[in-house]
Amino acid sequence: MADPIIQSLLDTDLYKFTMMQTVLHQHPAAQVEYRFKCRTPGIDFSNCLEDIRREITALCRLRLTEDELAYLAGLDYIKSDFIHFLRLFQLDQRFVHLDYQQGELQLHIRGPWLHTILFEVPLLAIINEVYFRHHSPTPDWQEGRRRLQAKIALVANSPENRDFRFTDFGTRRRFARVWQKEVAEQLAGQLPLQFTGTSNLDLARRLGLHPIGTMAHEFLQAFQALGPRLVDSQKAALEAWVHEYRGRLGIALTDVVGMDAFLADFDLYFAKLFDGLRQDSGDPIIWTQKALAHYRKLRINPHTKTLVYSDGLTISKALEIYRRFRQDCTMAFGIGTHLTNDLGPTPINIVIKMTACNGQVVAKLSDSPGKTLCRDQAYLAYLARVFKVS
């Protein structure tokens, strides 16, 4: 039998741990629900179910080792009480509900936020790798390496790309764990200036890379139920983040209720406190123009802030954005599937999103409508009305 896909609780994105620490300190009793969605039509997971179950069981046996805890403790924003909590932590399989109905993989997670937040990324990595084991059992690794070298050449062969910076964001939709490791090693070795690190904590620890990440959509979504008023939920989430990290990890995510509604809340106070913004849906050109205009209106030099892009990027698309705006601001790019799942077979687009908190529906009104995941249309309409989203 093959080794388990997930072999460490650090085999996830950094922002899961940074959000988890905030939950421990500020909302340890919050109850949440997450749901899985495959956005790619016609995908058949029926022959994958038992393997996915087996991998989830293996995942829930994992504990953080003392070496892993020491690594986390060495990150200056991770606090000692969180390390003590993690020393005892183990994922609980009772919170995961998996089935196959009406031709679709049905997966939802329900339980305390503090004890379920680490499920999302490894579960997606498991589903993805199991799927490709069944549907592409003989990977063409040489084709993957050829494609990777072509991407490296795109960056390396032009002097104007010297200040281009990008990160591996590819854990959740990677073709395989071993392939993500090889990709990260090659990028670090061949593009030491441009490749700045990885969101994957396990790879960062083992390869000596810089771990990168701050917050995800679920953090701001949860405050739709945790905050004092729905209209103040974004401000409440940003305040909670500032309270926890005191200026560290200062990249704010902008598209939970759309860029316009975000900027309406992102006043001078937040604009000075946060180091920059992250774009994860919508048109990156329009988004950048709005971000630059907002900073200039507040009399903040955009060069003092960082704009991060992470929406379905390829190297070519990232370079296009970089070349257009490199004279206007500092930029960084998080690239996922294009790096870690490009061996020939078509990648699948799978997500797990928070759908409820403390018994209340929560949602994301994305700048890309196809990214919205909410079964309660009445709540979506209410959310749009409160935030004046057309």
CSV table of C-alpha atoms in Angstrom, one decimal:
chain,number,residue,atom,x,y,z
A,1,MET,CA,0.0,0.0,0.0
A,2,ALA,CA,1.3,3.5,-0.9
A,3,ASP,CA,2.5,5.8,1.8
A,4,PRO,CA,-0.2,8.3,3.1
A,5,ILE,CA,-0.5,11.4,1.0
A,6,ILE,CA,-0.4,13.8,4.0
A,7,GLN,CA,2.5,12.9,6.3
A,8,SER,CA,2.7,16.0,8.4
A,9,LEU,CA,0.1,18.5,9.8
A,10,LEU,CA,2.5,21.2,8.4
A,11,ASP,CA,1.6,20.0,4.9
A,12,THR,CA,-0.8,22.8,4.6
A,13,ASP,CA,-0.8,26.6,3.9
A,14,LEU,CA,0.7,28.9,6.5
A,15,TYR,CA,-2.5,31.0,6.7
A,16,LYS,CA,-4.4,28.1,8.2
A,17,PHE,CA,-2.1,28.3,11.3
A,18,THR,CA,-2.1,32.1,11.5
A,19,MET,CA,-6.0,32.1,11.4
A,20,MET,CA,-6.1,29.2,13.9
A,21,GLN,CA,-4.0,31.1,16.4
A,22,THR,CA,-6.4,34.0,16.1
A,23,VAL,CA,-9.4,31.7,16.6
A,24,LEU,CA,-7.8,30.2,19.7
A,25,HIS,CA,-7.3,33.6,21.3
A,26,GLN,CA,-10.5,35.4,20.2
A,27,HIS,CA,-13.2,32.9,19.2
A,28,PRO,CA,-12.4,29.5,20.6
A,29,ALA,CA,-16.1,28.5,20.9
A,30,ALA,CA,-17.2,29.3,17.4
A,31,GLN,CA,-18.9,26.5,15.5
A,32,VAL,CA,-18.6,26.3,11.7
A,33,GLU,CA,-19.5,24.4,8.6
A,34,TYR,CA,-17.6,23.9,5.4
A,35,ARG,CA,-18.7,22.3,2.1
A,36,PHE,CA,-16.8,20.8,-0.8
A,37,LYS,CA,-17.5,21.9,-4.4
A,38,CYS,CA,-16.0,20.6,-7.7
A,39,ARG,CA,-16.3,23.5,-10.1
A,40,THR,CA,-15.2,21.4,-13.1
A,41,PRO,CA,-18.2,19.7,-14.7
A,42,GLY,CA,-18.4,16.0,-15.4
A,43,ILE,CA,-15.8,14.8,-12.9
A,44,ASP,CA,-16.3,11.3,-11.6
A,45,PHE,CA,-15.1,10.6,-8.1
A,46,SER,CA,-17.0,7.4,-7.6
A,47,ASN,CA,-14.0,5.1,-7.8
A,48,CYS,CA,-12.0,7.4,-5.4
A,49,LEU,CA,-14.3,7.2,-2.3
A,50,GLU,CA,-12.7,4.4,-0.4
A,51,ASP,CA,-9.2,5.7,-1.0
A,52,ILE,CA,-10.2,9.2,0.2
A,53,ARG,CA,-11.7,7.7,3.3
A,54,ARG,CA,-8.5,5.8,4.0
A,55,GLU,CA,-6.4,8.9,3.6
A,56,ILE,CA,-8.7,10.9,5.9
A,57,THR,CA,-8.2,8.2,8.6
A,58,ALA,CA,-4.4,8.5,8.2
A,59,LEU,CA,-4.6,12.3,8.3
A,60,CYS,CA,-6.5,12.1,11.6
A,61,ARG,CA,-3.7,10.0,13.2
A,62,LEU,CA,-1.1,12.7,12.7
A,63,ARG,CA,0.4,14.8,15.5
A,64,LEU,CA,3.0,17.6,15.3
A,65,THR,CA,6.5,16.4,16.2
A,66,GLU,CA,8.8,18.3,18.6
A,67,ASP,CA,10.9,19.3,15.6
A,68,GLU,CA,7.8,20.7,13.8
A,69,LEU,CA,6.7,22.5,16.9
A,70,ALA,CA,10.1,24.0,17.3
A,71,TYR,CA,10.0,25.3,13.7
A,72,LEU,CA,6.6,26.9,14.3
A,73,ALA,CA,7.9,28.4,17.6
A,74,GLY,CA,10.7,30.0,15.6
A,75,LEU,CA,8.2,32.1,13.6
A,76,ASP,CA,8.1,35.4,15.5
A,77,TYR,CA,4.3,35.8,15.2
A,78,ILE,CA,3.5,32.4,16.6
A,79,LYS,CA,2.8,32.6,20.4
A,80,SER,CA,3.9,30.1,23.1
A,81,ASP,CA,0.4,29.2,24.3
A,82,PHE,CA,-0.6,28.3,20.7
A,83,ILE,CA,2.5,26.0,20.6
A,84,HIS,CA,1.3,24.3,23.8
A,85,PHE,CA,-2.2,23.9,22.3
A,86,LEU,CA,-0.7,22.4,19.1
A,87,ARG,CA,1.3,19.9,21.1
A,88,LEU,CA,-2.0,18.3,22.1
A,89,PHE,CA,-3.8,18.8,18.8
A,90,GLN,CA,-5.2,16.1,16.6
A,91,LEU,CA,-7.8,16.3,13.8
A,92,ASP,CA,-11.0,14.5,14.7
A,93,GLN,CA,-12.6,12.4,11.9
A,94,ARG,CA,-16.0,12.7,13.4
A,95,PHE,CA,-16.2,16.3,12.1
A,96,VAL,CA,-15.9,15.1,8.5
A,97,HIS,CA,-18.9,13.7,6.6
A,98,LEU,CA,-18.1,12.0,3.2
A,99,ASP,CA,-20.5,10.4,0.7
A,100,TYR,CA,-21.2,10.0,-3.0
A,101,GLN,CA,-24.7,11.0,-4.1
A,102,GLN,CA,-26.4,11.9,-7.4
A,103,GLY,CA,-23.1,11.6,-9.2
A,104,GLU,CA,-21.2,14.0,-7.0
A,105,LEU,CA,-18.7,13.8,-4.1
A,106,GLN,CA,-20.5,15.1,-1.0
A,107,LEU,CA,-18.1,16.3,1.7
A,108,HIS,CA,-18.9,18.7,4.5
A,109,ILE,CA,-17.1,19.5,7.7
A,110,ARG,CA,-19.0,20.5,10.8
A,111,GLY,CA,-17.6,21.3,14.3
A,112,PRO,CA,-15.6,23.8,16.4
A,113,TRP,CA,-13.7,26.3,14.1
A,114,LEU,CA,-10.6,25.8,16.2
A,115,HIS,CA,-10.7,22.0,15.6
A,116,THR,CA,-11.8,22.0,12.0
A,117,ILE,CA,-9.8,24.8,10.4
A,118,LEU,CA,-6.9,22.6,9.5
A,119,PHE,CA,-9.0,20.2,7.4
A,120,GLU,CA,-9.5,22.2,4.2
A,121,VAL,CA,-6.1,22.2,2.5
A,122,PRO,CA,-5.0,18.6,3.3
A,123,LEU,CA,-8.5,17.3,2.3
A,124,LEU,CA,-8.3,19.1,-1.1
A,125,ALA,CA,-4.7,17.8,-1.6
A,126,ILE,CA,-6.0,14.2,-0.8
A,127,ILE,CA,-9.0,14.4,-3.1
A,128,ASN,CA,-6.8,15.8,-5.9
A,129,GLU,CA,-4.0,13.3,-5.6
A,130,VAL,CA,-6.4,10.3,-5.3
A,131,TYR,CA,-8.3,11.5,-8.3
A,132,PHE,CA,-5.2,11.7,-10.5
A,133,ARG,CA,-3.9,8.3,-9.2
A,134,HIS,CA,-7.1,6.8,-10.6
A,135,HIS,CA,-7.4,8.8,-13.7
A,136,SER,CA,-3.7,9.4,-14.7
A,137,PRO,CA,-2.0,6.4,-13.1
A,138,THR,CA,1.2,6.8,-15.2
A,139,PRO,CA,2.3,10.4,-14.9
A,140,ASP,CA,4.5,11.9,-17.6
A,141,TRP,CA,7.1,13.4,-15.2
A,142,GLN,CA,9.4,14.3,-18.0
A,143,GLU,CA,6.6,16.4,-19.7
A,144,GLY,CA,6.1,18.1,-16.3
A,145,ARG,CA,9.8,18.9,-16.1
A,146,ARG,CA,9.8,20.2,-19.7
A,147,ARG,CA,6.9,22.5,-18.9
A,148,LEU,CA,8.5,23.7,-15.7
A,149,GLN,CA,11.8,24.6,-17.4
A,150,ALA,CA,9.8,26.6,-20.0
A,151,LYS,CA,8.2,28.6,-17.2
A,152,ILE,CA,11.6,29.2,-15.5
A,153,ALA,CA,13.0,30.4,-18.8
A,154,LEU,CA,10.2,32.9,-19.2
A,155,VAL,CA,11.3,34.5,-16.0
A,156,ALA,CA,15.1,34.1,-16.3
A,157,ASN,CA,15.6,35.2,-19.9
A,158,SER,CA,14.6,38.8,-19.5
A,159,PRO,CA,16.6,41.4,-17.4
A,160,GLU,CA,13.4,43.4,-16.8
A,161,ASN,CA,12.1,40.5,-14.7
A,162,ARG,CA,14.8,41.0,-12.1
A,163,ASP,CA,12.4,42.5,-9.6
A,164,PHE,CA,9.5,40.1,-10.4
A,165,ARG,CA,8.7,38.1,-7.2
A,166,PHE,CA,6.5,35.0,-7.0
A,167,THR,CA,5.6,32.3,-4.5
A,168,ASP,CA,4.3,28.7,-4.7
A,169,PHE,CA,0.6,28.6,-3.7
A,170,GLY,CA,0.0,25.2,-5.1
A,171,THR,CA,-0.7,22.8,-2.2
A,172,ARG,CA,-4.4,22.2,-2.5
A,173,ARG,CA,-4.6,21.4,-6.2
A,174,ARG,CA,-1.2,19.8,-6.7
A,175,PHE,CA,-0.8,16.7,-8.9
A,176,ALA,CA,1.1,15.0,-6.1
A,177,ARG,CA,3.0,15.7,-2.9
A,178,VAL,CA,6.3,14.6,-4.4
A,179,TRP,CA,5.8,16.8,-7.5
A,180,GLN,CA,5.2,20.0,-5.5
A,181,LYS,CA,8.5,19.3,-3.6
A,182,GLU,CA,10.4,18.9,-6.9
A,183,VAL,CA,8.8,22.0,-8.4
A,184,ALA,CA,9.8,24.1,-5.3
A,185,GLU,CA,13.3,22.7,-5.3
A,186,GLN,CA,13.8,23.6,-9.0
A,187,LEU,CA,12.4,27.1,-8.6
A,188,ALA,CA,14.5,27.8,-5.5
A,189,GLY,CA,17.6,26.5,-7.2
A,190,GLN,CA,17.2,28.2,-10.6
A,191,LEU,CA,15.4,31.5,-9.7
A,192,PRO,CA,16.8,32.4,-6.3
A,193,LEU,CA,16.0,36.1,-6.7
A,194,GLN,CA,12.5,35.8,-8.1
A,195,PHE,CA,11.2,32.7,-6.2
A,196,THR,CA,10.5,34.0,-2.7
A,197,GLY,CA,9.0,31.0,-0.9
A,198,THR,CA,6.0,28.8,-0.5
A,199,SER,CA,2.7,28.8,1.4
A,200,ASN,CA,3.4,25.2,2.4
A,201,LEU,CA,4.8,25.0,5.9
A,202,ASP,CA,6.2,21.5,5.5
A,203,LEU,CA,8.1,22.4,2.4
A,204,ALA,CA,9.3,25.7,3.9
A,205,ARG,CA,10.7,23.8,6.9
A,206,ARG,CA,12.3,21.0,4.9
A,207,LEU,CA,13.7,23.0,2.1
A,208,GLY,CA,14.7,26.2,4.0
A,209,LEU,CA,12.2,28.4,2.1
A,210,HIS,CA,10.4,31.4,3.4
A,211,PRO,CA,6.8,30.5,4.5
A,212,ILE,CA,4.2,33.0,3.1
A,213,GLY,CA,0.6,33.7,4.0
A,214,THR,CA,-1.7,35.8,6.1
A,215,MET,CA,-5.5,35.3,6.0
A,216,ALA,CA,-8.1,33.5,3.8
A,217,HIS,CA,-11.7,34.2,2.9
A,218,GLU,CA,-13.1,32.2,5.7
A,219,PHE,CA,-11.7,34.6,8.3
A,220,LEU,CA,-13.6,37.6,7.0
A,221,GLN,CA,-16.7,35.4,6.2
A,222,ALA,CA,-16.8,34.2,9.8
A,223,PHE,CA,-17.2,37.7,11.1
A,224,GLN,CA,-20.5,38.0,9.2
A,225,ALA,CA,-21.7,35.9,12.2
A,226,LEU,CA,-19.1,36.9,14.8
A,227,GLY,CA,-19.1,40.7,14.3
A,228,PRO,CA,-21.4,43.2,16.0
A,229,ARG,CA,-23.3,44.1,12.7
A,230,LEU,CA,-23.1,42.6,9.3
A,231,VAL,CA,-22.2,45.9,7.8
A,232,ASP,CA,-19.3,46.2,10.1
A,233,SER,CA,-18.1,42.6,9.6
A,234,GLN,CA,-15.0,43.4,7.5
A,235,LYS,CA,-13.9,46.1,9.8
A,236,ALA,CA,-14.3,43.7,12.8
A,237,ALA,CA,-12.2,41.0,11.0
A,238,LEU,CA,-9.4,43.5,10.2
A,239,GLU,CA,-9.4,44.8,13.8
A,240,ALA,CA,-9.2,41.3,15.1
A,241,TRP,CA,-6.2,40.6,12.9
A,242,VAL,CA,-4.5,43.8,13.9
A,243,HIS,CA,-5.1,42.9,17.6
A,244,GLU,CA,-3.5,39.5,17.1
A,245,TYR,CA,-0.5,40.3,15.0
A,246,ARG,CA,0.3,44.0,15.9
A,247,GLY,CA,1.5,44.9,12.4
A,248,ARG,CA,2.9,41.5,11.3
A,249,LEU,CA,1.3,39.5,8.5
A,250,GLY,CA,-0.2,42.6,7.0
A,251,ILE,CA,-1.7,41.6,3.7
A,252,ALA,CA,-5.5,42.1,3.7
A,253,LEU,CA,-7.8,40.0,1.4
A,254,THR,CA,-10.2,42.2,-0.6
A,255,ASP,CA,-12.8,40.1,-2.3
A,256,VAL,CA,-15.1,38.6,0.3
A,257,VAL,CA,-17.8,41.2,-0.6
A,258,GLY,CA,-16.1,42.7,-3.6
A,259,MET,CA,-13.3,45.3,-4.0
A,260,ASP,CA,-15.6,48.3,-3.9
A,261,ALA,CA,-17.2,47.3,-0.6
A,262,PHE,CA,-13.8,46.4,0.8
A,263,LEU,CA,-12.3,49.8,-0.1
A,264,ALA,CA,-15.3,51.6,1.5
A,265,ASP,CA,-14.2,50.0,4.8
A,266,PHE,CA,-10.5,50.2,4.3
A,267,ASP,CA,-10.0,53.7,5.5
A,268,LEU,CA,-6.8,55.6,6.4
A,269,TYR,CA,-6.5,53.7,9.7
A,270,PHE,CA,-6.4,50.3,8.0
A,271,ALA,CA,-4.5,51.5,5.0
A,272,LYS,CA,-1.6,52.6,7.2
A,273,LEU,CA,-1.7,49.5,9.5
A,274,PHE,CA,-1.7,46.9,6.7
A,275,ASP,CA,1.3,46.3,4.4
A,276,GLY,CA,-0.9,45.7,1.3
A,277,LEU,CA,-3.7,43.9,-0.4
A,278,ARG,CA,-4.4,40.6,-2.0
A,279,GLN,CA,-6.4,40.1,-5.3
A,280,ASP,CA,-8.1,36.7,-5.6
A,281,SER,CA,-10.9,37.3,-8.1
A,282,GLY,CA,-12.1,39.7,-10.8
A,283,ASP,CA,-10.1,41.6,-13.3
A,284,PRO,CA,-6.6,42.1,-11.9
A,285,ILE,CA,-6.0,45.3,-14.1
A,286,ILE,CA,-9.2,47.0,-12.8
A,287,TRP,CA,-8.5,45.8,-9.3
A,288,THR,CA,-5.0,47.3,-9.4
A,289,GLN,CA,-6.2,50.6,-10.7
A,290,LYS,CA,-8.8,50.8,-7.9
A,291,ALA,CA,-6.1,49.9,-5.3
A,292,LEU,CA,-3.7,52.5,-6.6
A,293,ALA,CA,-6.4,55.2,-6.8
A,294,HIS,CA,-7.5,54.4,-3.2
A,295,TYR,CA,-4.0,54.7,-1.8
A,296,ARG,CA,-3.4,57.9,-3.7
A,297,LYS,CA,-6.7,59.4,-2.5
A,298,LEU,CA,-5.5,58.6,1.1
A,299,ARG,CA,-2.1,60.3,0.3
A,300,ILE,CA,-0.2,57.0,0.7
A,301,ASN,CA,2.6,56.2,-1.7
A,302,PRO,CA,1.6,52.9,-3.4
A,303,HIS,CA,5.3,52.0,-3.5
A,304,THR,CA,5.3,51.7,0.3
A,305,LYS,CA,2.6,48.9,0.0
A,306,THR,CA,2.6,45.5,-1.6
A,307,LEU,CA,-0.1,44.3,-4.0
A,308,VAL,CA,-0.4,40.5,-4.0
A,309,TYR,CA,-2.1,38.5,-6.8
A,310,SER,CA,-3.3,34.9,-6.5
A,311,ASP,CA,-6.2,34.4,-8.8
A,312,GLY,CA,-5.6,31.4,-11.1
A,313,LEU,CA,-2.3,32.8,-12.3
A,314,THR,CA,0.1,31.5,-14.9
A,315,ILE,CA,3.7,32.7,-15.1
A,316,SER,CA,2.8,34.6,-18.3
A,317,LYS,CA,-0.2,36.3,-16.8
A,318,ALA,CA,1.7,37.3,-13.7
A,319,LEU,CA,4.5,38.8,-15.9
A,320,GLU,CA,1.9,40.7,-17.9
A,321,ILE,CA,0.5,42.3,-14.7
A,322,TYR,CA,4.0,42.9,-13.4
A,323,ARG,CA,5.2,44.7,-16.5
A,324,ARG,CA,2.1,46.9,-16.7
A,325,PHE,CA,2.3,48.2,-13.1
A,326,ARG,CA,5.9,47.7,-12.0
A,327,GLN,CA,6.5,51.5,-12.2
A,328,ASP,CA,3.5,52.2,-10.0
A,329,CYS,CA,3.8,49.9,-7.0
A,330,THR,CA,5.4,46.9,-5.4
A,331,MET,CA,3.9,43.5,-6.4
A,332,ALA,CA,4.1,39.9,-5.5
A,333,PHE,CA,2.4,36.8,-7.1
A,334,GLY,CA,1.1,33.6,-5.6
A,335,ILE,CA,0.9,30.9,-8.3
A,336,GLY,CA,-0.7,27.6,-7.6
A,337,THR,CA,-2.1,25.0,-10.1
A,338,HIS,CA,0.0,26.3,-13.0
A,339,LEU,CA,3.1,25.3,-11.1
A,340,THR,CA,2.1,22.2,-9.2
A,341,ASN,CA,-0.4,20.5,-11.6
A,342,ASP,CA,0.8,21.0,-15.1
A,343,LEU,CA,2.0,17.6,-16.4
A,344,GLY,CA,-0.6,17.2,-19.3
A,345,PRO,CA,-3.8,16.0,-17.7
A,346,THR,CA,-6.4,18.8,-17.2
A,347,PRO,CA,-6.4,20.0,-13.6
A,348,ILE,CA,-9.7,19.9,-11.7
A,349,ASN,CA,-11.0,23.0,-9.9
A,350,ILE,CA,-12.0,21.9,-6.4
A,351,VAL,CA,-12.7,24.0,-3.3
A,352,ILE,CA,-13.8,23.7,0.3
A,353,LYS,CA,-15.5,26.9,1.6
A,354,MET,CA,-17.0,28.0,4.9
A,355,THR,CA,-20.8,28.1,4.6
A,356,ALA,CA,-22.0,28.8,8.1
A,357,CYS,CA,-20.7,30.1,11.5
A,358,ASN,CA,-22.5,29.7,14.8
A,359,GLY,CA,-25.6,28.4,12.9
A,360,GLN,CA,-25.8,31.4,10.6
A,361,VAL,CA,-25.2,31.3,6.9
A,362,VAL,CA,-22.0,33.1,5.7
A,363,ALA,CA,-20.9,33.7,2.1
A,364,LYS,CA,-18.5,35.3,-0.2
A,365,LEU,CA,-19.7,37.8,-2.9
A,366,SER,CA,-16.7,37.3,-5.1
A,367,ASP,CA,-15.6,39.7,-7.9
A,368,SER,CA,-15.8,36.6,-10.0
A,369,PRO,CA,-19.4,35.3,-9.8
A,370,GLY,CA,-18.5,31.7,-10.4
A,371,LYS,CA,-16.5,31.6,-7.1
A,372,THR,CA,-19.6,32.3,-4.9
A,373,LEU,CA,-20.6,29.2,-2.8
A,374,CYS,CA,-23.8,29.7,-0.9
A,375,ARG,CA,-27.1,27.7,-1.1
A,376,ASP,CA,-29.1,30.5,0.6
A,377,GLN,CA,-30.0,32.9,-2.2
A,378,ALA,CA,-31.9,35.1,0.3
A,379,TYR,CA,-28.8,35.6,2.4
A,380,LEU,CA,-26.8,36.4,-0.7
A,381,ALA,CA,-29.3,39.1,-1.7
A,382,TYR,CA,-29.2,40.5,1.8
A,383,LEU,CA,-25.4,40.5,1.9
A,384,ALA,CA,-25.4,42.4,-1.4
A,385,ARG,CA,-27.9,44.9,-0.2
A,386,VAL,CA,-26.1,45.6,3.1
A,387,PHE,CA,-22.8,46.1,1.2
A,388,LYS,CA,-24.4,47.9,-1.7
A,389,VAL,CA,-23.1,45.4,-4.2
A,390,SER,CA,-25.0,45.6,-7.5
